[in-house]
mmCIF file of C-alpha atoms and ligand atoms in Angstrom:
data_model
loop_
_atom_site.group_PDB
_atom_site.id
_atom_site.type_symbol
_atom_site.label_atom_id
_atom_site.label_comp_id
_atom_site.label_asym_id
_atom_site.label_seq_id
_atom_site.Cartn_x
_atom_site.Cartn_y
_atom_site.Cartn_z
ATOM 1 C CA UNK Y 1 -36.045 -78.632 7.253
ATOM 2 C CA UNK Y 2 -33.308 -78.691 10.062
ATOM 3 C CA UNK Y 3 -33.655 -76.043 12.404
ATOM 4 C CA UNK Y 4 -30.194 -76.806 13.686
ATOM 5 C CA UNK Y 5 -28.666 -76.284 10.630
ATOM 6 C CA UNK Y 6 -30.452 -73.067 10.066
ATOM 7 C CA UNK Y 7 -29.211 -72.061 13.830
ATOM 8 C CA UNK Y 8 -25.480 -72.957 12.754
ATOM 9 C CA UNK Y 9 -26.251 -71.134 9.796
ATOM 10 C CA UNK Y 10 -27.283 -67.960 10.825
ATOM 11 C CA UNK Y 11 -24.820 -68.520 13.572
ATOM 12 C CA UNK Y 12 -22.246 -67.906 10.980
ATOM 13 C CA UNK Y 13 -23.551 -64.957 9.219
ATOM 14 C CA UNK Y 14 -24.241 -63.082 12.186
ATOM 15 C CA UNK Y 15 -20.669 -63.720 14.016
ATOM 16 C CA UNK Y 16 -19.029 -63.244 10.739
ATOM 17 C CA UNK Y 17 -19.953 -59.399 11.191
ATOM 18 C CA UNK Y 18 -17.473 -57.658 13.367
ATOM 19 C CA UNK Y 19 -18.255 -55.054 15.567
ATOM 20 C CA UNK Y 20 -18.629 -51.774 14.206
ATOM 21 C CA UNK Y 21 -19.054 -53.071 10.283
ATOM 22 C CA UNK Y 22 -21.977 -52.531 8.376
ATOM 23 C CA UNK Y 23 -24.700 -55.356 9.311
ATOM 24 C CA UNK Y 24 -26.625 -54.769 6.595
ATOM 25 C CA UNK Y 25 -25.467 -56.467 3.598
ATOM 26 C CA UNK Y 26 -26.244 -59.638 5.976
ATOM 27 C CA UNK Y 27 -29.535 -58.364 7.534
ATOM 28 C CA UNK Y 28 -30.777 -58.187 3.552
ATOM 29 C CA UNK Y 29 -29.364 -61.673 3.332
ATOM 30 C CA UNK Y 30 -31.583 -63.005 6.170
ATOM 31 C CA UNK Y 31 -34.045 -60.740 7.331
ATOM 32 C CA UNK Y 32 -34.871 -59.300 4.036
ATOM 33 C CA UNK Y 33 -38.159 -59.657 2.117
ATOM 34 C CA UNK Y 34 -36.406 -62.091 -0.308
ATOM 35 C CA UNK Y 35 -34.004 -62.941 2.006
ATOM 36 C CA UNK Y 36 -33.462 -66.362 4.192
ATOM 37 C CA UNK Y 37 -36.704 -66.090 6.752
ATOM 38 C CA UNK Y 38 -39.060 -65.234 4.282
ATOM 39 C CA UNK Y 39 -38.110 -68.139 1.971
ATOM 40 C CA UNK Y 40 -37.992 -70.595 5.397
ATOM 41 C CA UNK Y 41 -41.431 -68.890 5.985
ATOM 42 C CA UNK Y 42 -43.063 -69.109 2.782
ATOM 43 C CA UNK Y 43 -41.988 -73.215 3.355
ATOM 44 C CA UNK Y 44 -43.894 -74.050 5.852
ATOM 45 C CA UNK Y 45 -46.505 -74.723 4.299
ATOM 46 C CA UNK Y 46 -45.282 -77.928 2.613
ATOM 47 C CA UNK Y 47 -44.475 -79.135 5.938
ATOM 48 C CA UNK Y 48 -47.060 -81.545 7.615
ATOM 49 C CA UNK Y 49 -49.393 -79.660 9.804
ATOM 50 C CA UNK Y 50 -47.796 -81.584 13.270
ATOM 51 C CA UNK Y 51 -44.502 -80.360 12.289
ATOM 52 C CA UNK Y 52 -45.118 -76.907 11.082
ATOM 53 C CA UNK Y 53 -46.403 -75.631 14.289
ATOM 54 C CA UNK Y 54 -43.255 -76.287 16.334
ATOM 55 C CA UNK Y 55 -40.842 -75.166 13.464
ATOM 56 C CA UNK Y 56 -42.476 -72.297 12.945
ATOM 57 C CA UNK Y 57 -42.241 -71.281 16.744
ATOM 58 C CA UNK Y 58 -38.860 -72.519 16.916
ATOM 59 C CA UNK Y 59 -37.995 -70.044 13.261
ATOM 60 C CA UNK Y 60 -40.042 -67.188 15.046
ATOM 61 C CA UNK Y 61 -37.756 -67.576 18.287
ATOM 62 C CA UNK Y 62 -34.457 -67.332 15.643
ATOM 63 C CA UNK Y 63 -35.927 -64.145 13.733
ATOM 64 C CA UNK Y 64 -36.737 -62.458 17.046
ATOM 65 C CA UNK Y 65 -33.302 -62.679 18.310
ATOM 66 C CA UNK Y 66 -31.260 -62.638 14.879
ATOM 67 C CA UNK Y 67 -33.201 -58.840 14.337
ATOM 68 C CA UNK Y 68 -31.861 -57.889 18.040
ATOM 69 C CA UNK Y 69 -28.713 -59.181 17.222
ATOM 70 C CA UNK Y 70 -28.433 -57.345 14.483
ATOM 71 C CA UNK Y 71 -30.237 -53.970 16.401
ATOM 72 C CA UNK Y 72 -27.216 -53.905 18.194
ATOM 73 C CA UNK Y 73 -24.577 -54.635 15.487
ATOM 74 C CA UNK Y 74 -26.153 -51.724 13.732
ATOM 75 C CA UNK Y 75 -26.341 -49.082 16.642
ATOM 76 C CA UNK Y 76 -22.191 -50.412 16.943
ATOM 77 C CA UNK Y 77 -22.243 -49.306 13.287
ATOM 78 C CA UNK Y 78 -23.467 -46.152 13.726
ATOM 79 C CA UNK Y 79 -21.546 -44.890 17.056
ATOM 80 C CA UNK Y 80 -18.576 -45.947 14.943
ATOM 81 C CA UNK Y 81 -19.231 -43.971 11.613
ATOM 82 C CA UNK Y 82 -19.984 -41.090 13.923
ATOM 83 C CA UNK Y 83 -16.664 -41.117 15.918
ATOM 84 C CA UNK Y 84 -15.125 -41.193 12.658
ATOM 85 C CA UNK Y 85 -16.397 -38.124 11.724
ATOM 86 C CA UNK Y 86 -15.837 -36.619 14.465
ATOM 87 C CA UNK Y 87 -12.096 -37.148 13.832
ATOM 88 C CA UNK Y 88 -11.977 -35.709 11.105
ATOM 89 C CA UNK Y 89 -13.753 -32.699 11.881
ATOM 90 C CA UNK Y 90 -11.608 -32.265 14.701
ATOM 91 C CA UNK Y 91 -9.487 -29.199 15.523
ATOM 92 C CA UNK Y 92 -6.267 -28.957 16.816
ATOM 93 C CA UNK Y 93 -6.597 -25.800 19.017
ATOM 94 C CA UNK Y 94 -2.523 -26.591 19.396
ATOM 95 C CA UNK Y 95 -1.633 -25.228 15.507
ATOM 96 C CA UNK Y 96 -0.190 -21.521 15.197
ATOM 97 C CA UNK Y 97 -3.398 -19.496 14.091
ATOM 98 C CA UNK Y 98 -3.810 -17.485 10.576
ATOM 99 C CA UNK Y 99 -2.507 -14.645 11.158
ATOM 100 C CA UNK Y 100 -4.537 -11.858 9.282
ATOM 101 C CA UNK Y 101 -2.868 -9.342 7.090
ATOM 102 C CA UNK Y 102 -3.185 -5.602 8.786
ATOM 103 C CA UNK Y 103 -2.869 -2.839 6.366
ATOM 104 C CA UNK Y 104 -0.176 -0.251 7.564
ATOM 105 C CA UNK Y 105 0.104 3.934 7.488
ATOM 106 C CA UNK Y 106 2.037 4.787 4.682
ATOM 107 C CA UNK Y 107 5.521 6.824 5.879
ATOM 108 C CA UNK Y 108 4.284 9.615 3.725
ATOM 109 C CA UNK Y 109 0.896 9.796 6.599
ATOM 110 C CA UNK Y 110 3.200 8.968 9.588
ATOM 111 C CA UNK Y 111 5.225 12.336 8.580
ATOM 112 C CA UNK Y 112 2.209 14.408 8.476
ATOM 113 C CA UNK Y 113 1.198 13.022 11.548
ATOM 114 C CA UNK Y 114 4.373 13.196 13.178
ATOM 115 C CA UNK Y 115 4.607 17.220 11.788
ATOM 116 C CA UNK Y 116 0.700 18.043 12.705
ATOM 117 C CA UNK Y 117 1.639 16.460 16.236
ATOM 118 C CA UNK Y 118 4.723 18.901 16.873
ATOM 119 C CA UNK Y 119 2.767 21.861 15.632
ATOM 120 C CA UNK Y 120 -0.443 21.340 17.152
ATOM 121 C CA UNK Y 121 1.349 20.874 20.434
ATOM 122 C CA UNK Y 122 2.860 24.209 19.477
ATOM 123 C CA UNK Y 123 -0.737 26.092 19.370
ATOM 124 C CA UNK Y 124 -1.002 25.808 15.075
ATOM 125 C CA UNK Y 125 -4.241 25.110 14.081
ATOM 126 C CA UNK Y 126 -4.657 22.494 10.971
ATOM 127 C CA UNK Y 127 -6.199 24.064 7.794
ATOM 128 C CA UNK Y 128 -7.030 23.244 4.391
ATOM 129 C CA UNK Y 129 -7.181 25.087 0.649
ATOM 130 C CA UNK Y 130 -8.155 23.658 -2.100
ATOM 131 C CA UNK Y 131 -5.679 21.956 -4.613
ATOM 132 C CA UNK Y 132 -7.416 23.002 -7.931
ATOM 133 C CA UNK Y 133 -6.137 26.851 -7.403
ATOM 134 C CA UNK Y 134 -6.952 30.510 -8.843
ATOM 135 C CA UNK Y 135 -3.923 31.802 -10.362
ATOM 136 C CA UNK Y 136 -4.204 34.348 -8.222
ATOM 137 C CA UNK Y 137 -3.825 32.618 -4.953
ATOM 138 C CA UNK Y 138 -1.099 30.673 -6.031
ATOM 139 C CA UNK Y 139 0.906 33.285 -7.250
ATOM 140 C CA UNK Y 140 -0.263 37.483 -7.954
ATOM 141 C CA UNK Y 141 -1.158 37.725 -4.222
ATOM 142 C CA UNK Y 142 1.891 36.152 -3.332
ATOM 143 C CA UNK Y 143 4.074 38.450 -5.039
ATOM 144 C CA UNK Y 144 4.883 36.433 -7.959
ATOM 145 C CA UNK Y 145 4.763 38.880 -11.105
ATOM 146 C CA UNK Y 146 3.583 37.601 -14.712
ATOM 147 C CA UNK Y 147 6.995 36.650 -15.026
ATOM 148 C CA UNK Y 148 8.511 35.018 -12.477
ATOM 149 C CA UNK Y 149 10.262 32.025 -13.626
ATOM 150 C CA UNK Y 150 8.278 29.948 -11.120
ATOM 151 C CA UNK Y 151 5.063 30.589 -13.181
ATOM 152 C CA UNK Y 152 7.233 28.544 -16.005
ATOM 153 C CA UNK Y 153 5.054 25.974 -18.099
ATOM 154 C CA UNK Y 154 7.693 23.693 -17.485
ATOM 155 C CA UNK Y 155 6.635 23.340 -13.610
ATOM 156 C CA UNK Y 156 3.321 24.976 -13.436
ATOM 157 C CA UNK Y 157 0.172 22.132 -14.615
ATOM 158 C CA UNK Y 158 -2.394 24.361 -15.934
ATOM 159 C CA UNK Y 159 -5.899 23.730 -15.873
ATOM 160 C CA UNK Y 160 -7.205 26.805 -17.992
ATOM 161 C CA UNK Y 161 -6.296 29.905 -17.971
ATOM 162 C CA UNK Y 162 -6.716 31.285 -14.224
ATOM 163 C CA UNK Y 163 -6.539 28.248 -12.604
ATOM 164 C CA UNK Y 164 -3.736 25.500 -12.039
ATOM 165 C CA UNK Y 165 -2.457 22.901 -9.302
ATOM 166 C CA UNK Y 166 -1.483 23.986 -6.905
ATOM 167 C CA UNK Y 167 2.252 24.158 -6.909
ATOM 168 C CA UNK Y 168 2.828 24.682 -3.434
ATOM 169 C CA UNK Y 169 0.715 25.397 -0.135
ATOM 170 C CA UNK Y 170 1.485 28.857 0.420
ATOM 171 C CA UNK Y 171 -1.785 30.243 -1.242
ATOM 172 C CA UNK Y 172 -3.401 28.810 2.190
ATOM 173 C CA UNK Y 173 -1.682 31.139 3.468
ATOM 174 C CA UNK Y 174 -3.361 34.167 1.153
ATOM 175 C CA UNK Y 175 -6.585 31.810 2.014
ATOM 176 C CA UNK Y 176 -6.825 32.214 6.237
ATOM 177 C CA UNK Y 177 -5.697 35.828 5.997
ATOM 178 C CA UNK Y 178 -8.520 36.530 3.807
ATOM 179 C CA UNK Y 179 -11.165 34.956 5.804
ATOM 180 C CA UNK Y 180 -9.606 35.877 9.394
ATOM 181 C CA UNK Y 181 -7.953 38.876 11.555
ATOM 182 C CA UNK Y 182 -4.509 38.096 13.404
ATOM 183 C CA UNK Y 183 -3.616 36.613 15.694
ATOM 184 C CA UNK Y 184 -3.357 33.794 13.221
ATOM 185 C CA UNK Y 185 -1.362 30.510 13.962
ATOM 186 C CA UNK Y 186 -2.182 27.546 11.304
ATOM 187 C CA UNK Y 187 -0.500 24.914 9.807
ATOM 188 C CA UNK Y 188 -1.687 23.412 6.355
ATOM 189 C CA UNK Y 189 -0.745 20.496 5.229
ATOM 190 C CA UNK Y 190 -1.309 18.716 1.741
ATOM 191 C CA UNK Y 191 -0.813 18.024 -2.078
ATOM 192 C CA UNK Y 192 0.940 20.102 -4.476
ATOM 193 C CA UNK Y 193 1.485 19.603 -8.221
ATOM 194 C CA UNK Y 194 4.773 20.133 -10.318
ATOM 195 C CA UNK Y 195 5.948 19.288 -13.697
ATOM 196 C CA UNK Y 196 8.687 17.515 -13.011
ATOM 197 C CA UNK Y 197 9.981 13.472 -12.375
ATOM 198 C CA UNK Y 198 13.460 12.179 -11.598
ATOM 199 C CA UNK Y 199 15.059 10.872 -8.078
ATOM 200 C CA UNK Y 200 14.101 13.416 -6.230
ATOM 201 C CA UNK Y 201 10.948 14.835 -7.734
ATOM 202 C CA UNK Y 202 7.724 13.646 -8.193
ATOM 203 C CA UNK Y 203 4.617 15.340 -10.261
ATOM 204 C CA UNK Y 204 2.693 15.147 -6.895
ATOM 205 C CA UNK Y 205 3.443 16.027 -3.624
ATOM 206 C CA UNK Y 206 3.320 17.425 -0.180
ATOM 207 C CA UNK Y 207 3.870 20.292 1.518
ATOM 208 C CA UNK Y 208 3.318 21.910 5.204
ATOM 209 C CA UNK Y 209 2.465 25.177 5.352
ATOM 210 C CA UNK Y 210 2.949 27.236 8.434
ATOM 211 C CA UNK Y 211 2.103 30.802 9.108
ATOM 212 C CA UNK Y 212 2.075 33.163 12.002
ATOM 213 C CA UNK Y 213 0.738 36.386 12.288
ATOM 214 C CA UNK Y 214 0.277 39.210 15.108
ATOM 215 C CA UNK Y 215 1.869 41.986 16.767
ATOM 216 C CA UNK Y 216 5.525 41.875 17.304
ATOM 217 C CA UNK Y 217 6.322 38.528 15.373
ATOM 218 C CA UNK Y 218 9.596 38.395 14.825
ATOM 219 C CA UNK Y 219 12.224 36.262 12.995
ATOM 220 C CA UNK Y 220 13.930 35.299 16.319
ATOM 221 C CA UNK Y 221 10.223 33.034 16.575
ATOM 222 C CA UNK Y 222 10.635 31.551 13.249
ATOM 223 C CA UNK Y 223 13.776 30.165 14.363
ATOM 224 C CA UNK Y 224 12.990 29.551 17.828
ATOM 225 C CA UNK Y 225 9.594 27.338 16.469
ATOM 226 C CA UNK Y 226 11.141 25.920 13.564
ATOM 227 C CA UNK Y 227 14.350 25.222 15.452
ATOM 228 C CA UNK Y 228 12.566 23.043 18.341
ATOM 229 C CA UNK Y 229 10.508 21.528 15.571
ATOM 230 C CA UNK Y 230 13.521 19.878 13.866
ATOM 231 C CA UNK Y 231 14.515 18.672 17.607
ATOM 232 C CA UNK Y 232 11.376 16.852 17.863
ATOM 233 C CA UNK Y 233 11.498 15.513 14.584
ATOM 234 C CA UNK Y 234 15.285 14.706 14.324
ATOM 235 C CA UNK Y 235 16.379 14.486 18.081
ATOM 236 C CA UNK Y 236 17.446 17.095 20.314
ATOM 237 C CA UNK Y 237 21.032 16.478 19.240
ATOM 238 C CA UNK Y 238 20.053 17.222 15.663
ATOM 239 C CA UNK Y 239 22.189 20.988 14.192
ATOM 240 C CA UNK Y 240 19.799 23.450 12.708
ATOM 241 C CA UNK Y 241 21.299 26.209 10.260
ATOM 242 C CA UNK Y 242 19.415 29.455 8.958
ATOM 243 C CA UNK Y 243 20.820 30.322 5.175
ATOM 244 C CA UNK Y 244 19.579 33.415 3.574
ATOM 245 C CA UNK Y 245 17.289 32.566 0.793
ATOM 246 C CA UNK Y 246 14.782 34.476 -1.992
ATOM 247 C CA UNK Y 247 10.971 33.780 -2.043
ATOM 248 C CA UNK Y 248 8.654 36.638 -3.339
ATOM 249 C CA UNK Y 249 6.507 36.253 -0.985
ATOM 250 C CA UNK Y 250 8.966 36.675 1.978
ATOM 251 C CA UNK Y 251 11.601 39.068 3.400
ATOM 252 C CA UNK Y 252 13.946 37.971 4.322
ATOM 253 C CA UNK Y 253 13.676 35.092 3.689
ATOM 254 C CA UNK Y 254 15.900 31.908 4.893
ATOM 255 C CA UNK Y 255 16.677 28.102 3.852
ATOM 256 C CA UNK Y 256 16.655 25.933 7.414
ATOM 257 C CA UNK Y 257 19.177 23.182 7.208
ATOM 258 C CA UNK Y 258 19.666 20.420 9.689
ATOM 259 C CA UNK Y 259 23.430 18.696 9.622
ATOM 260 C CA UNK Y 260 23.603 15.925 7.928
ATOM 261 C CA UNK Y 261 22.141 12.840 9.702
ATOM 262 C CA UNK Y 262 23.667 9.864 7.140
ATOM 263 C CA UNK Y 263 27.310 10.994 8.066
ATOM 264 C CA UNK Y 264 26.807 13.313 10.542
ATOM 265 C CA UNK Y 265 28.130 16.902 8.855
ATOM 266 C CA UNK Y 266 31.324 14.447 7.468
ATOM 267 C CA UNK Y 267 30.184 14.754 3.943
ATOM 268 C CA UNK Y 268 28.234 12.208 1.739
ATOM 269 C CA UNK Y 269 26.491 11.669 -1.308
ATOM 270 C CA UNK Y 270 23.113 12.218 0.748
ATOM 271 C CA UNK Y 271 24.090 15.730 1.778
ATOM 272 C CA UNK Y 272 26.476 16.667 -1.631
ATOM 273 C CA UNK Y 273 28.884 16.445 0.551
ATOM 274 C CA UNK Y 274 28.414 19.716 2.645
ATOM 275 C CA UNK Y 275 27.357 18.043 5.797
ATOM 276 C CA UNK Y 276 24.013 20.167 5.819
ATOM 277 C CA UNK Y 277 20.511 18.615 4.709
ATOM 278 C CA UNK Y 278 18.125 21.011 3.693
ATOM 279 C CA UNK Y 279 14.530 20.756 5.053
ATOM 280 C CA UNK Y 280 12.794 23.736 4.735
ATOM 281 C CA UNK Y 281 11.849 27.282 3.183
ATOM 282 C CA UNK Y 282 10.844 30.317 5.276
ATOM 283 C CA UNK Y 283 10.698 33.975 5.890
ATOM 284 C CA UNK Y 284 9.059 37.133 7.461
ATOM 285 C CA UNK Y 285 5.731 37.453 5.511
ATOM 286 C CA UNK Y 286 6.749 39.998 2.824
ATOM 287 C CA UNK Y 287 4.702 43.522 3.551
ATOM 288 C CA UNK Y 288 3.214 43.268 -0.092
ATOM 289 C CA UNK Y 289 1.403 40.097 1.186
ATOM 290 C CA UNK Y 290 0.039 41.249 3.636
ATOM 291 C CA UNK Y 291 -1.146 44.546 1.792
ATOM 292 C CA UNK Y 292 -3.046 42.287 -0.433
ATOM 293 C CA UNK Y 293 -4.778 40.509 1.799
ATOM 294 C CA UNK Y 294 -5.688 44.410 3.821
ATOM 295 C CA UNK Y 295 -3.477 43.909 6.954
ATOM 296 C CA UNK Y 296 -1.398 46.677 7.851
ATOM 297 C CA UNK Y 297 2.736 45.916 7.772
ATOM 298 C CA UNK Y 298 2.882 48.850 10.580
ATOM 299 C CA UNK Y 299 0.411 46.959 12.745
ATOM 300 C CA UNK Y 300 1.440 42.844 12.147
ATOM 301 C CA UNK Y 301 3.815 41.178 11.022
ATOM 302 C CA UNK Y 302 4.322 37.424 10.354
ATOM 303 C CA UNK Y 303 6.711 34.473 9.518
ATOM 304 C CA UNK Y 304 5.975 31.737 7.423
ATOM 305 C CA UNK Y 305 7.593 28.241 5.844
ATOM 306 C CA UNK Y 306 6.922 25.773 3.781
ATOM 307 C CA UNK Y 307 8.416 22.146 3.947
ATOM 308 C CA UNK Y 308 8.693 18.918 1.522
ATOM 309 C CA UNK Y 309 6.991 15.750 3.347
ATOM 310 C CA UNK Y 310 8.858 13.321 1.237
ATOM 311 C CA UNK Y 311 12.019 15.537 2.012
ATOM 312 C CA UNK Y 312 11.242 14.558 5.582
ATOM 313 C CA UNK Y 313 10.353 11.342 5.381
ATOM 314 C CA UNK Y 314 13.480 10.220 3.236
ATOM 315 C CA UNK Y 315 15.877 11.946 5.531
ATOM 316 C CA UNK Y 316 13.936 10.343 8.807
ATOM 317 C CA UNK Y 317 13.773 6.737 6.875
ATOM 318 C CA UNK Y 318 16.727 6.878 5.282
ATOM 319 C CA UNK Y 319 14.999 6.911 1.486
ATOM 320 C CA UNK Y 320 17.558 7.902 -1.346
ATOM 321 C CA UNK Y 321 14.603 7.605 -4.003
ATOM 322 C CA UNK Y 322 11.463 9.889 -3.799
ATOM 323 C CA UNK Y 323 9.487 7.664 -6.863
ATOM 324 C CA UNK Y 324 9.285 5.011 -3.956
ATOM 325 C CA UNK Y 325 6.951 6.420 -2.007
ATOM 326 C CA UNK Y 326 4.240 5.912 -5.027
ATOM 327 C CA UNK Y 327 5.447 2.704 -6.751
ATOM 328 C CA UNK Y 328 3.151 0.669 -4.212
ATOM 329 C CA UNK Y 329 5.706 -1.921 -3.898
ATOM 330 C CA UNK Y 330 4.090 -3.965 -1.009
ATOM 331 C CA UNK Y 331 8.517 -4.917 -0.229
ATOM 332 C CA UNK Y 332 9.025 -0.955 0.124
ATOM 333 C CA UNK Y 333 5.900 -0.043 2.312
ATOM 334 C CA UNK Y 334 5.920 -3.090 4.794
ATOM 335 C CA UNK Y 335 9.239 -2.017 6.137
ATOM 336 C CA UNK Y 336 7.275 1.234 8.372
HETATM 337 N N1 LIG A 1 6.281 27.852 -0.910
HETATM 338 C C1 LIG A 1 7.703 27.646 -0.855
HETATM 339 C C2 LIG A 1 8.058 26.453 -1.725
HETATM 340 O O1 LIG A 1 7.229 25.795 -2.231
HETATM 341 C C3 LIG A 1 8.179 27.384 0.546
HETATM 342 C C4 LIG A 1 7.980 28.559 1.463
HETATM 343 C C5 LIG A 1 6.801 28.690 2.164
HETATM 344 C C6 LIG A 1 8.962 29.528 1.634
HETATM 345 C C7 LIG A 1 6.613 29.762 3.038
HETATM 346 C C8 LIG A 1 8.797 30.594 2.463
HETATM 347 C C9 LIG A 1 7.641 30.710 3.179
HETATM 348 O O2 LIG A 1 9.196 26.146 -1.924
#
């Protein structure tokens, strides 16, 4: 047995392992319990009993410093398998972050914001009624007879027999007066129900009501509130027009247009060519209505109006469709 050799030898494994490899497909090799010592070990014994002592001092010497040598190569090993793992855990704080996608109002709820905001600032309270309606409330105590054309199947959903939808708000109206004694100022906005679909209809809709009632209302405040309402919703600029117009329920009772804000009163397809956009139905609360809900017509009087949110909206957003409010298309509703 040369112990030189076996120096050169493991000489040769151990350099052949560069720093930061894997030492331990040679520290199996020569530390192992098969592996080189063991078998230089377990040969000692043949040697003569003068010789054995000093080899085996001289092998013990070898093992001692071959297992620091490889100590070290293996804590190289390590630092280097965890740097690379580091890397590639790491995170570059420079890349543009995910940006979340945020939900948005739909325009349909930024109108009846926008109209609550004007009205409330005004001194109208917000109320409610119920959509599912009593005949009665939605038309007989707004003087709609049996057979007003309004009552039609064709527009009317019926639930049973005394009760439909809704088809407007104005039986909130019939609602507060019931419950409360004037002064009365309320707005109420919400859902209505019609049988009818095409460009400019929908089966559902909204509405805001508005009613006033007290002493000495007269219909130089309907148009002085619903005037500076259609300045804060159009711009101060914006025309308003008063048309004379039929509902049961009021007298008289007027149509408020606003000139045309696509072509400016020029004429368009948008306003049929008559310059004027119509936005909203109103009158002096007809004396019947109040009758049936036990005011006196001698005593109060009132104004009310209705208006179209959808109207609104498309005129403010410039929508020629009505249907695209509900589609859902994601392309339609991101553009508010
Ligand atoms: N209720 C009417 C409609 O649906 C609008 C209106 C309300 C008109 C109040 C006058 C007064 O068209």
């Amino acid at each position: 047995m040369d112990v030189e050799e076996i120096v050169a030898y493991v000489e040769k494994e151990l350099s052949g392992i560069k720093e930061g490899d894997d030492p331990n497909p040679v520290k199996v090799r020569l530390l192992g319990r098969k592996g080189l010592f063991s078998r230089l070990f377990d040969n000692l014994k043949d040697l003569p009993p003068e010789k054995r002592k000093e080899i085996g001092r001289r092998l013990n010497l070898l093992k001692a410093e071959t297992e620091k040598r490889i100590d070290r190569l293996q804590l190289l090993f390590e630092e280097e398998k965890r740097k690379k793992e580091e890397e590639s855990l790491k995170i570059d704080k420079t890349l543009p972050g995910k940006v979340p996608i945020v939900g948005k109002k739909h325009p349909i709820t930024t109108t009846f914001e926008e109209i609550i905001r004007i009205f409330t600032s005004l001194g109208f309270e917000v109320t409610e009624g119920p959509e599912i309606e009593l005949d009665y409330y939605n038309f007989e105590a707004l003087n709609i007879p049996k057979d007003h054309p309004a009552r039609d199947m064709q527009d009317t959903f019926y639930v049973k027999d005394g009760v439909v939808l809704r088809t407007h708000t104005s039986p909130v109206q019939i609602r507060v007066m019931e419950s409360r004694k004037p002064p009365i100022r309320i707005i109420a906005p919400g859902a209505v129900y019609r049988c009818d679909l095409d460009i400019s209809h929908t089966p559902m809709f909204h509405q805001v009501e508005g009613l006033m009632v007290d002493r000495n209302v007269r219909f130089s405040d309907l148009k002085g509130v619903l005037t500076l309402f259609a300045r804060e919703m159009f711009g101060d600029e914006v025309d308003v027009r008063f048309r004379p117009s039929y509902f049961p329920f009021t007298e008289p009772s007027a149509e408020m247009d606003i000139r045309c804000v696509i072509c400016e009163g020029k004429g368009c397809r948008v306003c049929k060519e008559t310059g004027w956009l119509e936005i909203l139905g109103a009158g002096m609360v007809h004396p019947q209505v109040l009758r049936n809900v036990r005011y006196d017509p001698e005593e109060v009087s009132g104004f009310a109006f209705g208006m179209g949110v959808e109207r609104i909206a498309m005129i403010k957003f410039g929508i020629d469709d009505i249907r695209q409010f509900y589609y859902n298309d994601i392309r339609f509703l991101s553009q508010f």
